[in-house]
Short mmCIF file of C-alpha atoms in Angstrom, two decimals:
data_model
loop_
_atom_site.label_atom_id
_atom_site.label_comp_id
_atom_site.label_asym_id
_atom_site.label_seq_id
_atom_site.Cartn_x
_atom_site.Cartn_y
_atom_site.Cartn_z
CA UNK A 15 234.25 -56.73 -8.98
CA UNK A 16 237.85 -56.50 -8.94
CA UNK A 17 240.18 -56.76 -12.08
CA UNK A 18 243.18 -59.72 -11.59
CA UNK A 19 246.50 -58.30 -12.07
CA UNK A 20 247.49 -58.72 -16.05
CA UNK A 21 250.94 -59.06 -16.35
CA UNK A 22 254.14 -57.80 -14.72
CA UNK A 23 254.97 -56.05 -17.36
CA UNK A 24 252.60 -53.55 -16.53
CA UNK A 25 255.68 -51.93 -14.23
CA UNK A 26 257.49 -51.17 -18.02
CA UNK A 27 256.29 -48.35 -18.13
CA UNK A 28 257.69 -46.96 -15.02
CA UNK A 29 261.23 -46.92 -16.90
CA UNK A 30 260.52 -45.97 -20.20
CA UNK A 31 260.86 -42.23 -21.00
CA UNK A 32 258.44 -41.08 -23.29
CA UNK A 33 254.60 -41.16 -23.48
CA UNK A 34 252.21 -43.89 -23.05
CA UNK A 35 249.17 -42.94 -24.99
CA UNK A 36 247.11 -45.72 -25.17
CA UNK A 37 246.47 -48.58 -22.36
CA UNK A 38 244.62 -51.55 -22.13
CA UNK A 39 241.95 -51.31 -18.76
CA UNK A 40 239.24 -53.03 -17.94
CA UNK A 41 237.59 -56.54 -18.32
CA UNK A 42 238.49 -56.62 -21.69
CA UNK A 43 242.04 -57.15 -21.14
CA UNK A 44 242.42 -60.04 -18.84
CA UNK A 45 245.90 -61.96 -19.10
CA UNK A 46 247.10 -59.50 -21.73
CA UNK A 47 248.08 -56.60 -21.49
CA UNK A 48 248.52 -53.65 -24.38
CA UNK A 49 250.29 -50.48 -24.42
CA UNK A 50 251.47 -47.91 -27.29
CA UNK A 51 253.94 -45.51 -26.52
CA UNK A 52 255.83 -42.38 -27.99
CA UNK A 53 259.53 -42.14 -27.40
CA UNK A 54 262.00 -39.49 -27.53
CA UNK A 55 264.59 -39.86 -30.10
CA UNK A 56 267.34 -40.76 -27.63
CA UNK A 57 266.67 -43.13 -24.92
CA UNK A 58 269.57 -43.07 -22.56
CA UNK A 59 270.53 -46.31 -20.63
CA UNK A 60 267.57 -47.80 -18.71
CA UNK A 61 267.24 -51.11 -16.69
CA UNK A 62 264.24 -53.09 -17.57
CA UNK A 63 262.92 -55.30 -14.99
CA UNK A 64 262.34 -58.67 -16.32
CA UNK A 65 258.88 -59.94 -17.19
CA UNK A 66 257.89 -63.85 -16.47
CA UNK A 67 255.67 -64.04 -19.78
CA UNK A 68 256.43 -63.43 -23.28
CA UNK A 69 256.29 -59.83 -24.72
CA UNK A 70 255.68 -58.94 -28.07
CA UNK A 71 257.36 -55.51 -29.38
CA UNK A 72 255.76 -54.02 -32.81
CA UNK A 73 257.39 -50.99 -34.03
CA UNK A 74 254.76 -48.85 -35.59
CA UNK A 75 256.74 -45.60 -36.74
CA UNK A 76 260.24 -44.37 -37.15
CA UNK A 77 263.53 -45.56 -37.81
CA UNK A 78 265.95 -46.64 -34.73
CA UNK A 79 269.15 -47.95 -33.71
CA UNK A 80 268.43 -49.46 -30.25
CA UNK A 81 271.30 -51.42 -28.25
CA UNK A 82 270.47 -53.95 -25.44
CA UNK A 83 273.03 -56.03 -23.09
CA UNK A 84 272.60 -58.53 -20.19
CA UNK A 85 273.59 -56.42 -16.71
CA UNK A 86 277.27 -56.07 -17.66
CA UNK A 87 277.50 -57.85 -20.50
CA UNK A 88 278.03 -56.85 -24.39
CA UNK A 89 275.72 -54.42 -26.14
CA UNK A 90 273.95 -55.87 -29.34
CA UNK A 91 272.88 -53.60 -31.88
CA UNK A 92 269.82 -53.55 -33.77
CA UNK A 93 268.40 -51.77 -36.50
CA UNK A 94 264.72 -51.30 -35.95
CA UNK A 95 262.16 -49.60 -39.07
CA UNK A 96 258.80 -49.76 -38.91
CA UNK A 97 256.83 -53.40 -38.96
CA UNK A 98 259.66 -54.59 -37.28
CA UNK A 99 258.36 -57.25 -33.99
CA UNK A 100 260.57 -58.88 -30.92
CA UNK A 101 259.42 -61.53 -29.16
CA UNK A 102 261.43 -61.29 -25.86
CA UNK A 103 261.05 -64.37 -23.26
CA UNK A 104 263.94 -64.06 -21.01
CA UNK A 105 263.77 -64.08 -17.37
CA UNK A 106 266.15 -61.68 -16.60
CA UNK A 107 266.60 -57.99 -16.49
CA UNK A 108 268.21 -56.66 -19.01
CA UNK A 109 269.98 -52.94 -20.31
CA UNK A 110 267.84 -50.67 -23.07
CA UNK A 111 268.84 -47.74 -25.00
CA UNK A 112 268.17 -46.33 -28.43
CA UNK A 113 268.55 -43.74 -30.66
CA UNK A 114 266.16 -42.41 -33.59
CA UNK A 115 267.64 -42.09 -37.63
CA UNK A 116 265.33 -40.52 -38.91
CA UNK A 117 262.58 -37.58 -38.71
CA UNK A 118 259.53 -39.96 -38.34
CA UNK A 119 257.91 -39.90 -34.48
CA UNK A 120 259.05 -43.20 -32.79
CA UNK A 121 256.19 -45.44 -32.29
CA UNK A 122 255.92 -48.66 -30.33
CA UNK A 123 253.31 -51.27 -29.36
CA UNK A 124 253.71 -53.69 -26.38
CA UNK A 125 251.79 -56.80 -26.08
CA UNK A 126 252.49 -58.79 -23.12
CA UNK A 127 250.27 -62.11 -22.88
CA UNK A 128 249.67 -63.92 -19.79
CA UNK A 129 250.59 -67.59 -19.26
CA UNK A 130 247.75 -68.78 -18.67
CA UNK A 131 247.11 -67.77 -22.18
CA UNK A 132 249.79 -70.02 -23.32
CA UNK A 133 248.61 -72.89 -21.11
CA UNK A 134 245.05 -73.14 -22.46
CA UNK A 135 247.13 -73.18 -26.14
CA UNK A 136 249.61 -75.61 -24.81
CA UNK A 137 247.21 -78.06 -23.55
CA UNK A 138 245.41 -77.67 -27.00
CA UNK A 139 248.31 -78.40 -28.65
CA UNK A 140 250.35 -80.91 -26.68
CA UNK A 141 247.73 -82.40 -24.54
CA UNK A 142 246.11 -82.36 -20.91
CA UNK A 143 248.95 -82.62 -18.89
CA UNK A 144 251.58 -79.70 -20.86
CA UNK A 145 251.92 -76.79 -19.19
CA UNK A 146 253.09 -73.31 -21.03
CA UNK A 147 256.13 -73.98 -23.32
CA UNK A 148 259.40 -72.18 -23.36
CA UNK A 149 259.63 -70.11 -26.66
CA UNK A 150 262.14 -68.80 -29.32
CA UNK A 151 262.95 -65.10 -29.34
CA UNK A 152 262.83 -62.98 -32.70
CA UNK A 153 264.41 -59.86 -33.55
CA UNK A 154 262.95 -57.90 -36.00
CA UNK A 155 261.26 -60.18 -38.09
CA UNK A 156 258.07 -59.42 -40.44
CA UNK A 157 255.65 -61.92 -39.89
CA UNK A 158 252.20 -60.80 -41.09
CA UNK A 159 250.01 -62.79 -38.93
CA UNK A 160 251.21 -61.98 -35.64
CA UNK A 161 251.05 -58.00 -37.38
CA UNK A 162 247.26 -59.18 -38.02
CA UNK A 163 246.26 -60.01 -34.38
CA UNK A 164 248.22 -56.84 -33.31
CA UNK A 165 246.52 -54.26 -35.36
CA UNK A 166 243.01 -55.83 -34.44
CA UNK A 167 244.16 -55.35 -30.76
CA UNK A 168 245.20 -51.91 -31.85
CA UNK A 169 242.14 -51.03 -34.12
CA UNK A 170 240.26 -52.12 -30.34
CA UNK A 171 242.04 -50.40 -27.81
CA UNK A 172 242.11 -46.89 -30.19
CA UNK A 173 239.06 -46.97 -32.01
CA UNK A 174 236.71 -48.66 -29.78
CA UNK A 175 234.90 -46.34 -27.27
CA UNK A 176 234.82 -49.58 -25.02
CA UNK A 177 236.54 -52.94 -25.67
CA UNK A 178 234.69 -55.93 -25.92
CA UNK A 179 235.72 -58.50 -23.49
CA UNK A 180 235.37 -61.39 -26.24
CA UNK A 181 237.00 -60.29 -28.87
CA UNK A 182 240.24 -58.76 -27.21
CA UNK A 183 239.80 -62.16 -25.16
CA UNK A 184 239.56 -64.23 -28.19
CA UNK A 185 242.45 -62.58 -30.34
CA UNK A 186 244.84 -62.74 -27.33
CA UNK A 187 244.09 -66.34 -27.06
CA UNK A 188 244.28 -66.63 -31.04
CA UNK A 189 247.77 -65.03 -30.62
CA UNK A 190 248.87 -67.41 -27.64
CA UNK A 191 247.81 -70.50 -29.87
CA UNK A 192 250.10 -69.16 -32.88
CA UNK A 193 253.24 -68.41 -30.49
CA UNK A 194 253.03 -71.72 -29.46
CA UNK A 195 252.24 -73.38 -32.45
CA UNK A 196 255.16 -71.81 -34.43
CA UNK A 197 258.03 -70.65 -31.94
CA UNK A 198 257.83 -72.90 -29.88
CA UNK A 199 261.17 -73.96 -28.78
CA UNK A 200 261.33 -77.95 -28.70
CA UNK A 201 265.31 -77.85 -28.31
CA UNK A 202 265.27 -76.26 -24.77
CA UNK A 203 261.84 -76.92 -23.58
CA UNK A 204 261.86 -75.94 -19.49
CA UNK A 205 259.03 -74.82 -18.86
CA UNK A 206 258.19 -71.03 -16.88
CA UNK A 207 259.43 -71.22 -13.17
CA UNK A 208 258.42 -69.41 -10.38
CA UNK A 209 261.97 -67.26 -9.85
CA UNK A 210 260.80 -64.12 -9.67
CA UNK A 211 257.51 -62.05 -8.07
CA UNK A 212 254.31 -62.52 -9.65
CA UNK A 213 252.65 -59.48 -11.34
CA UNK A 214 250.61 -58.39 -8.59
CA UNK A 215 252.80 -58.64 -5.83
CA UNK A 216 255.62 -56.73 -7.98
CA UNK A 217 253.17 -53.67 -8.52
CA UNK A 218 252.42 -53.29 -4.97
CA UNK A 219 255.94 -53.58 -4.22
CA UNK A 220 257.31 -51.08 -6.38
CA UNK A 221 254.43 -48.60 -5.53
CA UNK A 222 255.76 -49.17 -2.01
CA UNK A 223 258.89 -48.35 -3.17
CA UNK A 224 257.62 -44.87 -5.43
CA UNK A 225 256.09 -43.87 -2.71
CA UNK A 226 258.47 -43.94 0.18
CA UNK A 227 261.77 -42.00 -1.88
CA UNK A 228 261.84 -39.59 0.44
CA UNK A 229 261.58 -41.36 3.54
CA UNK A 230 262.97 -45.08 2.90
CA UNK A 231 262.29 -48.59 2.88
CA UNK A 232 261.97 -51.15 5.35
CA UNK A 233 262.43 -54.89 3.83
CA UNK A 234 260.55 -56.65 6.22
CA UNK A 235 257.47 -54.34 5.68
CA UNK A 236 258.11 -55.12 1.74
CA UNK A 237 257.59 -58.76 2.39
CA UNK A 238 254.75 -58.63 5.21
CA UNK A 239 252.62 -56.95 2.20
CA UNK A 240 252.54 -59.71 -0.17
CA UNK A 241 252.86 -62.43 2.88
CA UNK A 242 256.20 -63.03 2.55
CA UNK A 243 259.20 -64.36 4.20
CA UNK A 244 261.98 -61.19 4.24
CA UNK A 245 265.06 -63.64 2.71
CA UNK A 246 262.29 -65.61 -0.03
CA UNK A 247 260.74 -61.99 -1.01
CA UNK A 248 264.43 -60.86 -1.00
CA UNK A 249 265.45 -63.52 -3.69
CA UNK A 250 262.19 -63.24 -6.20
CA UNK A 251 262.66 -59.70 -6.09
CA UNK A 252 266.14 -59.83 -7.26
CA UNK A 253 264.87 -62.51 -9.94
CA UNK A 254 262.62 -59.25 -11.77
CA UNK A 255 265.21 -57.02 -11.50
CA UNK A 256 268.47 -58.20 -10.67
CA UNK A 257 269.25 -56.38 -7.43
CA UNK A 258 268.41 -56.49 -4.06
CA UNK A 259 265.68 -54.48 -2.80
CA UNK A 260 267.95 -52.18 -1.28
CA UNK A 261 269.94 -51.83 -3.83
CA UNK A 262 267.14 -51.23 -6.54
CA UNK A 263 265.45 -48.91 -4.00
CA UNK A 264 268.77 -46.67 -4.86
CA UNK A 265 268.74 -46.82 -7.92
CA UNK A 266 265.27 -45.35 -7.83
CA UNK A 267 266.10 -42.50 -5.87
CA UNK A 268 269.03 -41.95 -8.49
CA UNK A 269 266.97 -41.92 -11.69
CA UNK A 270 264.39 -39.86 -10.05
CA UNK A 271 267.32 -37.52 -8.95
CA UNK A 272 268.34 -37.42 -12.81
CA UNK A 273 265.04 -36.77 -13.32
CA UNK A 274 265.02 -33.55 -11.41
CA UNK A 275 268.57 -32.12 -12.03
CA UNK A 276 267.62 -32.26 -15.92
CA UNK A 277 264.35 -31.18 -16.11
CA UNK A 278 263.74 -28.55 -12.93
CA UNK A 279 266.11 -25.62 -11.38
CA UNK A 280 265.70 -26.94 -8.10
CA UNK A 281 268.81 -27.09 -6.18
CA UNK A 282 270.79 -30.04 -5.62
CA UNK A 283 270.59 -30.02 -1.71
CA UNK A 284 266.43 -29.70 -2.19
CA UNK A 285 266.93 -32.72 -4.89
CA UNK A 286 268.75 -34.61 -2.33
CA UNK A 287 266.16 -34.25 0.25
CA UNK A 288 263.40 -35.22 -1.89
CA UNK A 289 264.95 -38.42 -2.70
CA UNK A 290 265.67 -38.95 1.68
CA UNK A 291 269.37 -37.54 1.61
CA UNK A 292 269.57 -34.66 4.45
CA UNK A 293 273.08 -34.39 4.10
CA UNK A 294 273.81 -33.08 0.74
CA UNK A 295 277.33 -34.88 0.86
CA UNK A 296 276.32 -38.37 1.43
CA UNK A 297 273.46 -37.73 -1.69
CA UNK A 298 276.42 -36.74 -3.54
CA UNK A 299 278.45 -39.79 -2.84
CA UNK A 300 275.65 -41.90 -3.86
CA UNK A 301 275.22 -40.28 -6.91
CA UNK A 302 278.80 -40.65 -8.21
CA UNK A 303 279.21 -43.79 -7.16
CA UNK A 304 275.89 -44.45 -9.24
CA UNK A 305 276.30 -42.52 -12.51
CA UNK A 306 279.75 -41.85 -12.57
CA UNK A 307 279.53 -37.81 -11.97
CA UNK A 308 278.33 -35.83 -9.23
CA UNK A 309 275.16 -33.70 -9.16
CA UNK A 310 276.52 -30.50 -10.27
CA UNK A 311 278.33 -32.35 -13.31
CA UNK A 312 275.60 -34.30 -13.91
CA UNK A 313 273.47 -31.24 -14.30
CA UNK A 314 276.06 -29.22 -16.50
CA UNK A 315 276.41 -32.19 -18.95
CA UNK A 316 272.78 -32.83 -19.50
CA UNK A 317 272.37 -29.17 -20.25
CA UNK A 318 274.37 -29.30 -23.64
CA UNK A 319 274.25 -33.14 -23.90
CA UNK A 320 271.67 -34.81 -24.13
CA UNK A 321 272.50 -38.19 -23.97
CA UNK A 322 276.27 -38.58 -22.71
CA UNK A 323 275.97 -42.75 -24.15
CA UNK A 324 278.06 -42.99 -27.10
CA UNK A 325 276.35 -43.56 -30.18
CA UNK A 326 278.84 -42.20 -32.95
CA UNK A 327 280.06 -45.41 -33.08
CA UNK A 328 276.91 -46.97 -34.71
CA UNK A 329 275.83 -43.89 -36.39
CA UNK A 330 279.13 -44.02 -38.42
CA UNK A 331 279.58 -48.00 -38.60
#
């Protein structure tokens, strides 16, 4: 029997650096989904696609100054230590980077949550007819009972040689029903919209996408695959990530080109190839135009920098 897709955010971890070392599979973890990562101690500017439910971040070790801005907009600083959790709810895609303070390994739990999590609690709650509320966003609050339900999800997905379906099932719906019940936002309360692509059709997409670097995209094949019109597929897609296919397929090949020129000896004309550039001038066009510095500078900086975003400014503030 096939699994449903869980959640979008299940493509996260496709632009975090790091390593994921624990993931939630199987029956167990219908409508939520649970990951733990390790992170380096710099995380360099990364766009995050956006996810339609609400995501719960629990900082388990080490000590971090992370940034985050709108596409374009102003950075906002945080100081994360451990215990800290985020609720993040918007729609949009938004800008990471971080960088670690101290000598502890850097740590993180995700917990994304399906909505129709929230719309069993809602309907609880509120009655038959509500559907899954809009709620607030935190920034690295305590709060010991959403801590509670996360470490039992944990203590699960580490400990457990197999989940069982009805406990994860029953904490994530536990969890849902306290969201709801206490951040629930009753001064804006729209409700989830369909403006971007649901979480399956998003994963096939992309793996489309990871798939075809070398050789290209066609839009209209994008769309076919999850039944589609070309200009409506064109329009959610740019709702999870905030670019046109096209233009996200680019920025694909670029990362995975940054990818290569810091971490293999391969030379740039073989780099631009494998990322579907046979002429090494027009990869190298792209790639300023992208980052800012062309391949061979791109390669010389990362070797004694490794992470050309400025962070003096918050070290020292």
């Amino acid at each position: 029997m096939e699994v449903p897709p869980r959640t979008s955010a299940e493509e996260h971890r496709k632009y975090f650096p790091g390593k994921m070392i624990h993931l939630g599979e199987g029956p167990a973890w219908q409508n939520i989904l649970v990951e733990i990562h390790t992170r380096p101690a710099v995380g360099k500017t990364m766009l995050i696609p956006a996810v339609a439910e609400p995501q719960l971040h629990w900082q388990i070790s080490g000590h971090v100054v992370c940034e985050d801005r709108e596409l374009g907009g102003e950075w906002n600083t945080h100081l994360v230590e451990p215990g800290a959790l985020f609720l993040i709810t918007s729609p949009d895609p938004y800008e990471l980077r971080w960088k670690s303070t101290g000598p502890d390994p850097i740590v993180v739990m995700h917990a994304t949550i399906g909505l129709p999590l929230f719309g069993r609690a809602a309907k609880e709650l509120l009655g038959a007819s509500a559907r899954a509320p809009q709620l607030k966003e935190f920034n690295g609050i305590r709060e010991p009972v959403i801590v509670a339900f996360l470490e039992m999800l944990r203590q699960e997905l580490c400990e457990q040689k197999e989940a069982s379906p009805s406990f994860v099932q029953g904490i994530a719906q536990s969890l849902a029903t306290h969201l709801v019940r206490a951040y629930r936002d009753d001064e804006n309360p729209r409700h989830h919209r369909a403006t971007s692509l649901p979480a399956f059709h998003l994963h096939r997409v992309l793996k489309m996408m990871e798939v075809s670097l070398d050789q290209g995209i066609n839009i209209g094949e994008l769309a076919a695959a999850i039944k589609m019109s070309e200009s409506h597929f064109s329009r959610l897609f740019k709702g999870n990530t905030g670019f046109s296919p096209s233009q996200y397929f680019i920025r694909l090949r670029m990362s995975k080109s940054q990818e290569l020129l810091r971490d293999t000896s391969k030379p740039i004309i073989e780099i631009g190839m494998d990322v579907g550039y046979t002429s090494p001038s027009h990869f190298a066009h792209v790639f300023r135009k992208e980052t800012g510095l062309s391949p061979h500078e791109y390669r010389e900086r990362t070797k004694i920098d490794v992470s050309p975003d400025d962070f003096s400014r918050i070290a020292t503030g």
